Amino acid sequence: MNKYRCPVCGYIYDPEVGDPHSDVEPGTPFEDLPSGWACPVCGAPHDEFEEVS
């Protein structure tokens, strides 16, 4: 599973970790995040995130 970076603050969403602050379970692919999910650090919408290679 690929990681994604917030272009505003640099937060990295790692699917293996998920986002425990937003009740996103570990193992959740970025593509399966809820539509209202946003960066837990700065609040940027997830459609602005960039894939990290």
Short mmCIF file of C-alpha atoms in Angstrom, two decimals:
data_model
loop_
_atom_site.label_atom_id
_atom_site.label_comp_id
_atom_site.label_asym_id
_atom_site.label_seq_id
_atom_site.Cartn_x
_atom_site.Cartn_y
_atom_site.Cartn_z
CA MET A 1 0.00 0.00 0.00
CA ASN A 2 1.24 3.45 -0.92
CA LYS A 3 1.80 6.35 1.44
CA TYR A 4 0.42 9.83 0.77
CA ARG A 5 1.79 13.24 1.81
CA CYS A 6 -0.12 16.38 2.71
CA PRO A 7 1.25 19.19 0.51
CA VAL A 8 0.36 21.80 3.14
CA CYS A 9 2.12 20.48 6.26
CA GLY A 10 4.01 17.37 5.13
CA TYR A 11 1.99 14.84 7.19
CA ILE A 12 2.38 11.32 5.76
CA TYR A 13 -0.64 9.02 5.75
CA ASP A 14 0.69 5.48 6.17
CA PRO A 15 -2.00 2.85 5.50
CA GLU A 16 -0.22 0.35 7.74
CA VAL A 17 -0.73 2.75 10.67
CA GLY A 18 -4.08 4.28 9.71
CA ASP A 19 -5.21 7.36 11.62
CA PRO A 20 -6.15 6.45 15.19
CA HIS A 21 -7.24 10.04 15.95
CA SER A 22 -9.94 9.77 13.27
CA ASP A 23 -10.86 6.13 13.99
CA VAL A 24 -9.24 4.93 10.73
CA GLU A 25 -8.07 1.38 11.35
CA PRO A 26 -4.54 0.20 10.46
CA GLY A 27 -4.54 -1.44 7.03
CA THR A 28 -6.96 1.11 5.50
CA PRO A 29 -5.79 2.07 1.99
CA PHE A 30 -5.79 5.79 1.20
CA GLU A 31 -8.43 5.19 -1.47
CA ASP A 32 -10.79 3.78 1.19
CA LEU A 33 -10.62 6.74 3.58
CA PRO A 34 -14.02 8.27 4.42
CA SER A 35 -15.02 11.16 2.15
CA GLY A 36 -14.87 13.63 5.04
CA TRP A 37 -11.41 12.59 6.21
CA ALA A 38 -8.87 15.44 6.32
CA CYS A 39 -5.26 15.82 7.38
CA PRO A 40 -5.17 15.32 11.17
CA VAL A 41 -2.45 17.97 11.51
CA CYS A 42 -3.64 20.90 9.38
CA GLY A 43 -7.11 19.93 8.13
CA ALA A 44 -6.28 19.87 4.41
CA PRO A 45 -8.77 17.76 2.43
CA HIS A 46 -7.54 14.32 1.43
CA ASP A 47 -8.04 15.02 -2.27
CA GLU A 48 -5.03 17.37 -2.08
CA PHE A 49 -2.66 14.64 -0.85
CA GLU A 50 0.13 13.43 -3.14
CA GLU A 51 1.34 9.85 -3.49
CA VAL A 52 4.81 9.23 -2.06
CA SER A 53 6.98 6.93 -4.16
#
